[in-house]
PDB file with SEQRES, HELIX, SHEET and CRYST1 records, atoms N, CA, C and O in Angstrom:
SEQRES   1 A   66  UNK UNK UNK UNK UNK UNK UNK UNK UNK UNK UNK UNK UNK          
SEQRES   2 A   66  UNK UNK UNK UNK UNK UNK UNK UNK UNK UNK UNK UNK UNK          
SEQRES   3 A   66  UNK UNK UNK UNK UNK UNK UNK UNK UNK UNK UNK UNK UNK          
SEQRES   4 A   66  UNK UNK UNK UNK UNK UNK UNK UNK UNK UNK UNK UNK UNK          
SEQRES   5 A   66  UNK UNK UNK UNK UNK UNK UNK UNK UNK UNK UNK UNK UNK          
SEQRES   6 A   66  UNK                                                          
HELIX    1 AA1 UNK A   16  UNK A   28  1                                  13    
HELIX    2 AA2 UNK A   43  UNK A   62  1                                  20    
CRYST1    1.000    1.000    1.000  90.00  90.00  90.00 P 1           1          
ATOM      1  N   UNK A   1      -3.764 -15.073   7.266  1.00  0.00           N  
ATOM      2  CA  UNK A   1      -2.448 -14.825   7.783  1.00  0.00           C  
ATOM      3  C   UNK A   1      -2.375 -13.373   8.241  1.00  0.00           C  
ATOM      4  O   UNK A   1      -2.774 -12.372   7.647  1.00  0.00           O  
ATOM      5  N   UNK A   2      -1.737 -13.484   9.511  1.00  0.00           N  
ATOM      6  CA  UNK A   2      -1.666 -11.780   9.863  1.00  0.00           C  
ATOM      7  C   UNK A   2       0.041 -11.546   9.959  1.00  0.00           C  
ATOM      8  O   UNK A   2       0.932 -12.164  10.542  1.00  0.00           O  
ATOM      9  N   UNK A   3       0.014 -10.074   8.896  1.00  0.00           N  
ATOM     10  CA  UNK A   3       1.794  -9.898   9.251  1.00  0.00           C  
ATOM     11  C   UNK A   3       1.492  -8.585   9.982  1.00  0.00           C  
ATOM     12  O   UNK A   3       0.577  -7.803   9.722  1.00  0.00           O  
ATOM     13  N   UNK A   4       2.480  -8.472  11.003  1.00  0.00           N  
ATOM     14  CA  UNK A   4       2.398  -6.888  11.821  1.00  0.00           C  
ATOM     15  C   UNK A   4       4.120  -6.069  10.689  1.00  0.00           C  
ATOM     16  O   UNK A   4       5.214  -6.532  10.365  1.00  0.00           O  
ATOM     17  N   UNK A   5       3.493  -4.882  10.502  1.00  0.00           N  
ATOM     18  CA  UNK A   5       4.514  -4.206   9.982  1.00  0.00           C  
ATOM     19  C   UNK A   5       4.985  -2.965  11.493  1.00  0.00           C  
ATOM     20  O   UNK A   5       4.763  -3.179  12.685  1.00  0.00           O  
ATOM     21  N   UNK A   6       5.387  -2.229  11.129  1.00  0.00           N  
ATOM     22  CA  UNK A   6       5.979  -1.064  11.753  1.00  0.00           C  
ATOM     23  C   UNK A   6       6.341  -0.014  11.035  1.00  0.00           C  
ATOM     24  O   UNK A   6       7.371  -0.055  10.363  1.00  0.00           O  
ATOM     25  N   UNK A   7       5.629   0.967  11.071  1.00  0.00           N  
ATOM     26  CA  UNK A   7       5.382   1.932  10.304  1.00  0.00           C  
ATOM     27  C   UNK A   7       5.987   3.108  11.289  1.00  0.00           C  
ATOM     28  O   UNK A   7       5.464   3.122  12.403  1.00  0.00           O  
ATOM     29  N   UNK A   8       6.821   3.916  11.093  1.00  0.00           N  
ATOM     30  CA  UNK A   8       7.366   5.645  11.577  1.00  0.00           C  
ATOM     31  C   UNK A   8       6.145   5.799  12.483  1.00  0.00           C  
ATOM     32  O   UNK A   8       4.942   5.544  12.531  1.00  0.00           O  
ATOM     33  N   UNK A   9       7.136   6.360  13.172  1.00  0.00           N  
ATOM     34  CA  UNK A   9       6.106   7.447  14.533  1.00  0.00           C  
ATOM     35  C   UNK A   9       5.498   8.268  13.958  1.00  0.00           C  
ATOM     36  O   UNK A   9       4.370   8.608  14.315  1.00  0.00           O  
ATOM     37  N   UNK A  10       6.299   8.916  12.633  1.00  0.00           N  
ATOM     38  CA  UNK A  10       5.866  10.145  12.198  1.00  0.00           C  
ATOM     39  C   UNK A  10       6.464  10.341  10.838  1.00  0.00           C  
ATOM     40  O   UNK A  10       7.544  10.022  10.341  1.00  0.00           O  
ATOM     41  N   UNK A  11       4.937  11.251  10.210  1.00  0.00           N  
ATOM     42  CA  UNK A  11       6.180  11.579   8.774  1.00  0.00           C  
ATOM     43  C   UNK A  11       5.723  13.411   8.521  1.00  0.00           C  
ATOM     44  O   UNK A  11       4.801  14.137   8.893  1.00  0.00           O  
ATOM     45  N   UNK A  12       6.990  13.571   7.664  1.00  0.00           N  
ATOM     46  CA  UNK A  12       6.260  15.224   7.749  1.00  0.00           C  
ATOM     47  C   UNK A  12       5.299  15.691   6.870  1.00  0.00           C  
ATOM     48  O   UNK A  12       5.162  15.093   5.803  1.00  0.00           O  
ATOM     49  N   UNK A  13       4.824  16.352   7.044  1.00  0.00           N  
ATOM     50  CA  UNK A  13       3.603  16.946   6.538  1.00  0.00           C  
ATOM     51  C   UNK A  13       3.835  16.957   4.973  1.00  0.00           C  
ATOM     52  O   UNK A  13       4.663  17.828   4.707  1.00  0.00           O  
ATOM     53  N   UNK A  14       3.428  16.347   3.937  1.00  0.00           N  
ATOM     54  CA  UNK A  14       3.308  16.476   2.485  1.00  0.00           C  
ATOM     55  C   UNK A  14       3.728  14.732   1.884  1.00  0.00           C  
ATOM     56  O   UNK A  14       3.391  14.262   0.798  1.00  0.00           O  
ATOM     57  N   UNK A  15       4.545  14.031   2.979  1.00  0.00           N  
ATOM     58  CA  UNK A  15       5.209  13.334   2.921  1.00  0.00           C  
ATOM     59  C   UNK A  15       4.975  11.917   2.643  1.00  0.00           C  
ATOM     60  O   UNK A  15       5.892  11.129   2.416  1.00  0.00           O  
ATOM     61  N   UNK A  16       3.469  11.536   2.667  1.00  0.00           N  
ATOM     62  CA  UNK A  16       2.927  10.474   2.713  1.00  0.00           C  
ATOM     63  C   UNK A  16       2.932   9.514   1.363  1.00  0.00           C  
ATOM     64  O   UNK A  16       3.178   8.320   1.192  1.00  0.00           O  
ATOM     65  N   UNK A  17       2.534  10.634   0.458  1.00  0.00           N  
ATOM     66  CA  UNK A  17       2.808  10.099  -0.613  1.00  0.00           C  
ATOM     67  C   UNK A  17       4.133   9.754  -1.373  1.00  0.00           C  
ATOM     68  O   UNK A  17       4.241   9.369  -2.537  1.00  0.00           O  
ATOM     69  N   UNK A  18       4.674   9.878  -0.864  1.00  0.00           N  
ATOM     70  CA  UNK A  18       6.266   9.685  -1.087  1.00  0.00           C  
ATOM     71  C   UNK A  18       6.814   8.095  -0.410  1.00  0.00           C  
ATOM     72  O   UNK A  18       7.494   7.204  -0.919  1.00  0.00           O  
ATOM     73  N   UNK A  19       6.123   8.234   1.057  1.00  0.00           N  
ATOM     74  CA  UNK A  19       6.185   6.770   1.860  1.00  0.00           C  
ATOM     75  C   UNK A  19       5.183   5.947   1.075  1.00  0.00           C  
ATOM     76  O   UNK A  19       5.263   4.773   1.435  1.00  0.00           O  
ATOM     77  N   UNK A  20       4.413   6.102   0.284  1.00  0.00           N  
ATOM     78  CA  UNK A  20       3.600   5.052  -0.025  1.00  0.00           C  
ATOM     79  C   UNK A  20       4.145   4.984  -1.300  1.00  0.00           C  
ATOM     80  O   UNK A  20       4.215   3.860  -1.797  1.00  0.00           O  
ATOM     81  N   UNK A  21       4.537   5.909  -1.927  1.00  0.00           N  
ATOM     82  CA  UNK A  21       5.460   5.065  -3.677  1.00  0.00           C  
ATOM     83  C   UNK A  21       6.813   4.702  -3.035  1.00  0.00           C  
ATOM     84  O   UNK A  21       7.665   4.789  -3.919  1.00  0.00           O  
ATOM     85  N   UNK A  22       7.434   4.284  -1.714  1.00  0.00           N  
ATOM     86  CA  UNK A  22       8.593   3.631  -1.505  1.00  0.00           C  
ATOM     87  C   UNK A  22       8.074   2.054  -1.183  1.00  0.00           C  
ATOM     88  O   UNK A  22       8.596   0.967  -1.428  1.00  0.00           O  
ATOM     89  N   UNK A  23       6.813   2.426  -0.523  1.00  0.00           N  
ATOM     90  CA  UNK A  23       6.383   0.800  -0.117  1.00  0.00           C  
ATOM     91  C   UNK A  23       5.674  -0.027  -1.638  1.00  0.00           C  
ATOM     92  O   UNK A  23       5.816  -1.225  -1.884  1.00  0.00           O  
ATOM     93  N   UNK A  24       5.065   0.772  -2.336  1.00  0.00           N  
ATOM     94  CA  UNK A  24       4.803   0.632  -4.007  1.00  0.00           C  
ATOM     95  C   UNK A  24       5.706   0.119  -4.694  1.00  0.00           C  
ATOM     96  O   UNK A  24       5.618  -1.000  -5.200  1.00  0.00           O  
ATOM     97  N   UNK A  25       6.838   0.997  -4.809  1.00  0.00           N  
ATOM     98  CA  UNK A  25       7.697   0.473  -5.851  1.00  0.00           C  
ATOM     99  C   UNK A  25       8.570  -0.993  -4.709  1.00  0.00           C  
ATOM    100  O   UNK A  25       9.007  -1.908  -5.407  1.00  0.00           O  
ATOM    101  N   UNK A  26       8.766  -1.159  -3.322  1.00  0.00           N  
ATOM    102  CA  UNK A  26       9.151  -2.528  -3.118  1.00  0.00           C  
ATOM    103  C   UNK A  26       8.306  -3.736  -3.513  1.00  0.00           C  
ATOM    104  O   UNK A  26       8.742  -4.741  -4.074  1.00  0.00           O  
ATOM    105  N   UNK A  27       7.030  -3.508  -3.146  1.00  0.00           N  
ATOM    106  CA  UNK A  27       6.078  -4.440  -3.254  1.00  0.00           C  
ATOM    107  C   UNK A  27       5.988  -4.784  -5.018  1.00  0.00           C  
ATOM    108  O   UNK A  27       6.117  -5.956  -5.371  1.00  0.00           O  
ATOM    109  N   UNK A  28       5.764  -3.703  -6.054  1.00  0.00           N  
ATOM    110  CA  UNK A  28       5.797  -4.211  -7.210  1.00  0.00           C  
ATOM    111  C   UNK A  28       7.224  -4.590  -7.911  1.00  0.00           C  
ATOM    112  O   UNK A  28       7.213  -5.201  -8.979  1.00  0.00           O  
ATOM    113  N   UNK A  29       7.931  -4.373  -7.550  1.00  0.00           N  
ATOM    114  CA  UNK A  29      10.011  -5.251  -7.732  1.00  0.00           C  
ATOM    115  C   UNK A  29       9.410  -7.047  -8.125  1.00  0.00           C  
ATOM    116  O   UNK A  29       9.075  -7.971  -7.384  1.00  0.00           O  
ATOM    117  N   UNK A  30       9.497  -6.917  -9.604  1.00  0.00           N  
ATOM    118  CA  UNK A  30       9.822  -8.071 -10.303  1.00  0.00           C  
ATOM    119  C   UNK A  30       8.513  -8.347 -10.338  1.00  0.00           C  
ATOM    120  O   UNK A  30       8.251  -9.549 -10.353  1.00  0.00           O  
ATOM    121  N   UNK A  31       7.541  -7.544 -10.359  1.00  0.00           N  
ATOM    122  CA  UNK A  31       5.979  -7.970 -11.405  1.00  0.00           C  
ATOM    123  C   UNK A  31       6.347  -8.485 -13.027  1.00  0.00           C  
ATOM    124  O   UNK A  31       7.493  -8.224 -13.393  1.00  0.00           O  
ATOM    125  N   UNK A  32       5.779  -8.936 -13.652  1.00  0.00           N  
ATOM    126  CA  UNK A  32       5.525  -9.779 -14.555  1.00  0.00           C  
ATOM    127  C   UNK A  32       5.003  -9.440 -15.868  1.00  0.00           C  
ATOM    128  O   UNK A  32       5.116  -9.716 -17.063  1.00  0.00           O  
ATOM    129  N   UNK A  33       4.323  -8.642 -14.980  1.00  0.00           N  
ATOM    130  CA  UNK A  33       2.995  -7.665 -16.057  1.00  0.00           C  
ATOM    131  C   UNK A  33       2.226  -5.985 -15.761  1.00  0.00           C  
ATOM    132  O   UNK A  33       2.044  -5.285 -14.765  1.00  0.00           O  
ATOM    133  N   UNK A  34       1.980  -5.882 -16.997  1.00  0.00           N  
ATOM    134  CA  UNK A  34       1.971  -4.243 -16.462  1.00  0.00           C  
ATOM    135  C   UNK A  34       0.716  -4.070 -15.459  1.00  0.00           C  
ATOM    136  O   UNK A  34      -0.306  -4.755 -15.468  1.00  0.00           O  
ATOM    137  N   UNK A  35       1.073  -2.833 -14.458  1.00  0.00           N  
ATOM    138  CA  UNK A  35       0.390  -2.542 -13.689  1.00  0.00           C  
ATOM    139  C   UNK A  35      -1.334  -2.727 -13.378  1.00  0.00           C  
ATOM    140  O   UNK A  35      -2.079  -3.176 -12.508  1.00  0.00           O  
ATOM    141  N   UNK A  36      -1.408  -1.924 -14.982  1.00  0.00           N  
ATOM    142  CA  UNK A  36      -2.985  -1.616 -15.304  1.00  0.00           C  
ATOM    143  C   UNK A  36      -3.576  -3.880 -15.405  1.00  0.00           C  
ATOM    144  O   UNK A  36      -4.556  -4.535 -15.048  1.00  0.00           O  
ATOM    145  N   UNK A  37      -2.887  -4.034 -15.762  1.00  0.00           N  
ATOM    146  CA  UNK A  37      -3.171  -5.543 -16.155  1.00  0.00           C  
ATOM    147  C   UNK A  37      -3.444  -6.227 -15.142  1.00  0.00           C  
ATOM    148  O   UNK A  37      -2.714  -6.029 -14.170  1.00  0.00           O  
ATOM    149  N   UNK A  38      -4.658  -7.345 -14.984  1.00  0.00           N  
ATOM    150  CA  UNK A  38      -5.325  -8.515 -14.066  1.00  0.00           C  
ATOM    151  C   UNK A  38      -5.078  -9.622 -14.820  1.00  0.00           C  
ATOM    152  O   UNK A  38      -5.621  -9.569 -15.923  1.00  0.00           O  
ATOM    153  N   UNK A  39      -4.496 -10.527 -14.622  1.00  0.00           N  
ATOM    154  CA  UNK A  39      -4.806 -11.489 -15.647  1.00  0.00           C  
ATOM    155  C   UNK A  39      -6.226 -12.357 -15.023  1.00  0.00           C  
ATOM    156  O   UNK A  39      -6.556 -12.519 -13.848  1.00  0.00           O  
ATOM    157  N   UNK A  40      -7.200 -13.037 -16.842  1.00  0.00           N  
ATOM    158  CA  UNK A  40      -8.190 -13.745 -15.921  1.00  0.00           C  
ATOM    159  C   UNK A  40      -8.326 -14.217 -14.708  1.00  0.00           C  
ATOM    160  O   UNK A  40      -7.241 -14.647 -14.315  1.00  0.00           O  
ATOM    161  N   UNK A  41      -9.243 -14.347 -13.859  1.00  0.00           N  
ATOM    162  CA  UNK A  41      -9.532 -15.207 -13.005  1.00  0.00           C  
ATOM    163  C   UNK A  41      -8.634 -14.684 -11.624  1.00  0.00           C  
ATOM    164  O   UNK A  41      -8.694 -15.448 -10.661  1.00  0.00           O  
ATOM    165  N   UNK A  42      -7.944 -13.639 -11.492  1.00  0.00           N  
ATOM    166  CA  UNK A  42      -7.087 -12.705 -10.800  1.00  0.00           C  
ATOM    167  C   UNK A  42      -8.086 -11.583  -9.681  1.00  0.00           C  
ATOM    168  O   UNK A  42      -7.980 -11.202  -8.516  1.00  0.00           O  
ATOM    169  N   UNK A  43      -8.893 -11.399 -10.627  1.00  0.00           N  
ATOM    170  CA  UNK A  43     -10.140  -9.708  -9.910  1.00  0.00           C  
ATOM    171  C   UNK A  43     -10.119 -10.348  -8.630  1.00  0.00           C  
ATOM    172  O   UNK A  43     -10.032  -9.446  -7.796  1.00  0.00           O  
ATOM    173  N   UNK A  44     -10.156 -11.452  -8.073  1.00  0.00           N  
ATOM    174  CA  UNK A  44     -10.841 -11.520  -6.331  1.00  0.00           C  
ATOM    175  C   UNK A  44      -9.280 -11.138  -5.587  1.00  0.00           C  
ATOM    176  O   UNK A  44      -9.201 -10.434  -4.580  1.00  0.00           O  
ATOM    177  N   UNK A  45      -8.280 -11.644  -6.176  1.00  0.00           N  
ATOM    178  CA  UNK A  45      -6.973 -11.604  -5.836  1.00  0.00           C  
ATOM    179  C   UNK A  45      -6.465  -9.873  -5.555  1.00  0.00           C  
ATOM    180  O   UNK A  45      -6.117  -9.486  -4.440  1.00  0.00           O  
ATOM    181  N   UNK A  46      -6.493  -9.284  -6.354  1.00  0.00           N  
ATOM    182  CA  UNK A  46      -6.584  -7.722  -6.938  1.00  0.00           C  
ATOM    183  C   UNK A  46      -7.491  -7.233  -5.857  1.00  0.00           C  
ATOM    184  O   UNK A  46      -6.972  -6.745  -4.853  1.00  0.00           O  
ATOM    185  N   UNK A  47      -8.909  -7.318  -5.963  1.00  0.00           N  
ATOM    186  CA  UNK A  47      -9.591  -6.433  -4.852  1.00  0.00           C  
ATOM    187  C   UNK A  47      -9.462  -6.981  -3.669  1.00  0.00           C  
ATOM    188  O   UNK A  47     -10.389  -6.699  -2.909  1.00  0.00           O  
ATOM    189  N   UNK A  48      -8.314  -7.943  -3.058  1.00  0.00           N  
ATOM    190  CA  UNK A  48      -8.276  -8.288  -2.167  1.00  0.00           C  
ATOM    191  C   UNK A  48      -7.102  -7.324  -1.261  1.00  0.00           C  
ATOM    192  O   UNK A  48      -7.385  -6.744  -0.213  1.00  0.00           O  
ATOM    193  N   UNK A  49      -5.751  -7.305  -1.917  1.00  0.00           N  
ATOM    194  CA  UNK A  49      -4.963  -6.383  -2.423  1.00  0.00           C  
ATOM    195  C   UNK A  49      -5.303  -4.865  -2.316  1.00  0.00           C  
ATOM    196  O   UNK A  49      -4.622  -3.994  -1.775  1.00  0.00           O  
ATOM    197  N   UNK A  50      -6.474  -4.738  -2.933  1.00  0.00           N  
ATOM    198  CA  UNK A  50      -7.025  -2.627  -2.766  1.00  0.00           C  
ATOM    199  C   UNK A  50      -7.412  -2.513  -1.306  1.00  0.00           C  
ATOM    200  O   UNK A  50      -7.168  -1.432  -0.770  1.00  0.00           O  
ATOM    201  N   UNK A  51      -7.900  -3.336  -0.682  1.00  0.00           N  
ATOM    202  CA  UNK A  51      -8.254  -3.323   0.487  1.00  0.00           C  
ATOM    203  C   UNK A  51      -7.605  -3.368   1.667  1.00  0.00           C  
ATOM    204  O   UNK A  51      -8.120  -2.990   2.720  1.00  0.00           O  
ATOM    205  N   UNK A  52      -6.148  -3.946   1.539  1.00  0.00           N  
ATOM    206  CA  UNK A  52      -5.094  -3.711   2.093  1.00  0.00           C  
ATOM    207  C   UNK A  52      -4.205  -2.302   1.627  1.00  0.00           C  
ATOM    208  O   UNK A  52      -3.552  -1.654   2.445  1.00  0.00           O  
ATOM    209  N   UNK A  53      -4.270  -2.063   0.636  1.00  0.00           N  
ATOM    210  CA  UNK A  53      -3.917  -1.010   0.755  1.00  0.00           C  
ATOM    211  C   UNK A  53      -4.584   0.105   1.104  1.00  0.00           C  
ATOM    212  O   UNK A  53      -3.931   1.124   1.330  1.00  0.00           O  
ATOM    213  N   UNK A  54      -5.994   0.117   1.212  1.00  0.00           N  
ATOM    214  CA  UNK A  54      -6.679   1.144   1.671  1.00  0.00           C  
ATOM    215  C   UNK A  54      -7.034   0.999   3.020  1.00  0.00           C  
ATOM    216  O   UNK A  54      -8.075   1.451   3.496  1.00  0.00           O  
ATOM    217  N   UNK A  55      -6.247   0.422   3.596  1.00  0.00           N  
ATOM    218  CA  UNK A  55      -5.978   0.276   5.179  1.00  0.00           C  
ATOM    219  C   UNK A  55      -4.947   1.010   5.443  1.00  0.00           C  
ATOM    220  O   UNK A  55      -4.887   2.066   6.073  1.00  0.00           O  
ATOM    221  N   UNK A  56      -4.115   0.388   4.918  1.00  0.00           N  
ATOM    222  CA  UNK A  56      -2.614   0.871   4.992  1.00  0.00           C  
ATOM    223  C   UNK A  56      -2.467   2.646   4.464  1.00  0.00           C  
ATOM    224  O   UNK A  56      -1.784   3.438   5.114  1.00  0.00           O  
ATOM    225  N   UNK A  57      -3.210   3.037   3.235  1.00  0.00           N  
ATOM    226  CA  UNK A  57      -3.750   4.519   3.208  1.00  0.00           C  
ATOM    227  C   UNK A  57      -3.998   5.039   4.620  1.00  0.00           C  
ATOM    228  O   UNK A  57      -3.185   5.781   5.170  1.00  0.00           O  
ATOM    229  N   UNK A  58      -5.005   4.685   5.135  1.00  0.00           N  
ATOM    230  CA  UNK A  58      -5.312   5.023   6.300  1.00  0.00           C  
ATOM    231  C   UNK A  58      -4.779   5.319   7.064  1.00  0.00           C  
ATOM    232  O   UNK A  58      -4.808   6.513   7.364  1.00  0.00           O  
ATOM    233  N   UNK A  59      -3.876   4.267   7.922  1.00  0.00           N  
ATOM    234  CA  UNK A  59      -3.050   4.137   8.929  1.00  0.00           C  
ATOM    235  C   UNK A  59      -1.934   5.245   8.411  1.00  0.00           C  
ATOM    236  O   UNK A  59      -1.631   5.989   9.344  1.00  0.00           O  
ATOM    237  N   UNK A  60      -1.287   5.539   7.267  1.00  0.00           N  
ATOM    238  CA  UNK A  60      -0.377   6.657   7.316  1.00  0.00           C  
ATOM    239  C   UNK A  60      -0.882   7.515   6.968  1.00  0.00           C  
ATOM    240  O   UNK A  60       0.002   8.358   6.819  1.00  0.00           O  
ATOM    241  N   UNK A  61      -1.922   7.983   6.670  1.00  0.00           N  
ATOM    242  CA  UNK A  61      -2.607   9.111   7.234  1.00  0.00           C  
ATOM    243  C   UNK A  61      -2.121   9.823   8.455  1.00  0.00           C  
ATOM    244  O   UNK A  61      -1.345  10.764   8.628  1.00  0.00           O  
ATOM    245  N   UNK A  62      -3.041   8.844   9.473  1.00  0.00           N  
ATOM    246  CA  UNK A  62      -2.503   9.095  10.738  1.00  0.00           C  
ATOM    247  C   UNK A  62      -1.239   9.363  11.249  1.00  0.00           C  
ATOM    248  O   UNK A  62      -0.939  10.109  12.182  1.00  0.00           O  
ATOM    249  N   UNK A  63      -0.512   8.661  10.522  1.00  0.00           N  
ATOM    250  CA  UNK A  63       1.131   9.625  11.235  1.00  0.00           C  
ATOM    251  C   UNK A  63       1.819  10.573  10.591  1.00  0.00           C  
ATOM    252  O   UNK A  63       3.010  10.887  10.580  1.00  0.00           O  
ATOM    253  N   UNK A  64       0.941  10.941  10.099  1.00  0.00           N  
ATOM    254  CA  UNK A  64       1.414  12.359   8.901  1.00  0.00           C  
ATOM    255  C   UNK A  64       1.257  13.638   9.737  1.00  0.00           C  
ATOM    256  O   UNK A  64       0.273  14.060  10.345  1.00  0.00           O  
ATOM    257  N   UNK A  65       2.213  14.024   9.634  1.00  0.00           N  
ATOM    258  CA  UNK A  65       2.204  16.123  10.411  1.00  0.00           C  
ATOM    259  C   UNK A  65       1.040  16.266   9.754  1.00  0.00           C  
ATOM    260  O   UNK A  65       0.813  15.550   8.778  1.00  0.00           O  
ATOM    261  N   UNK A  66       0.327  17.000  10.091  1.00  0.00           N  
ATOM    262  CA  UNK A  66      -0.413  17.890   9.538  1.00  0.00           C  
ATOM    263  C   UNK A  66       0.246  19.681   9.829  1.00  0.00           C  
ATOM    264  O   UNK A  66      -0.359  20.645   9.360  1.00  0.00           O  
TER     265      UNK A  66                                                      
END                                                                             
């Protein structure tokens, strides 16, 4: 499945990490279980997950002031 998001033209310089614990804390709203926690049989699910987010790292990278 492909979803297209839309991400800011721009963010200011320091700022990234701030946009990524706003998209963090929506995405984890009404988890189940604590963070650190996989439940069995979950790990392919999870590193499927890091990999999207380390895209998404990426990409706001790029619209960050430097």
């Amino acid at each position: 499945m492909k979803i297209e998001i839309e991400l800011p033209e721009q963010l200011p310089h320091g700022h990234a990490g701030s946009f990524k614990k706003g998209v963090a804390d929506a995405l984890l709203k009404g988890v189940s279980t604590r963070l650190e926690h996989t439940p069995t049989g979950h790990e392919l699910s999870r590193e499927k997950g890091k990999e999207i987010g380390t895209h998404l790292t990426r990409r706001i990278a790029e619209i960050t002031k430097e």
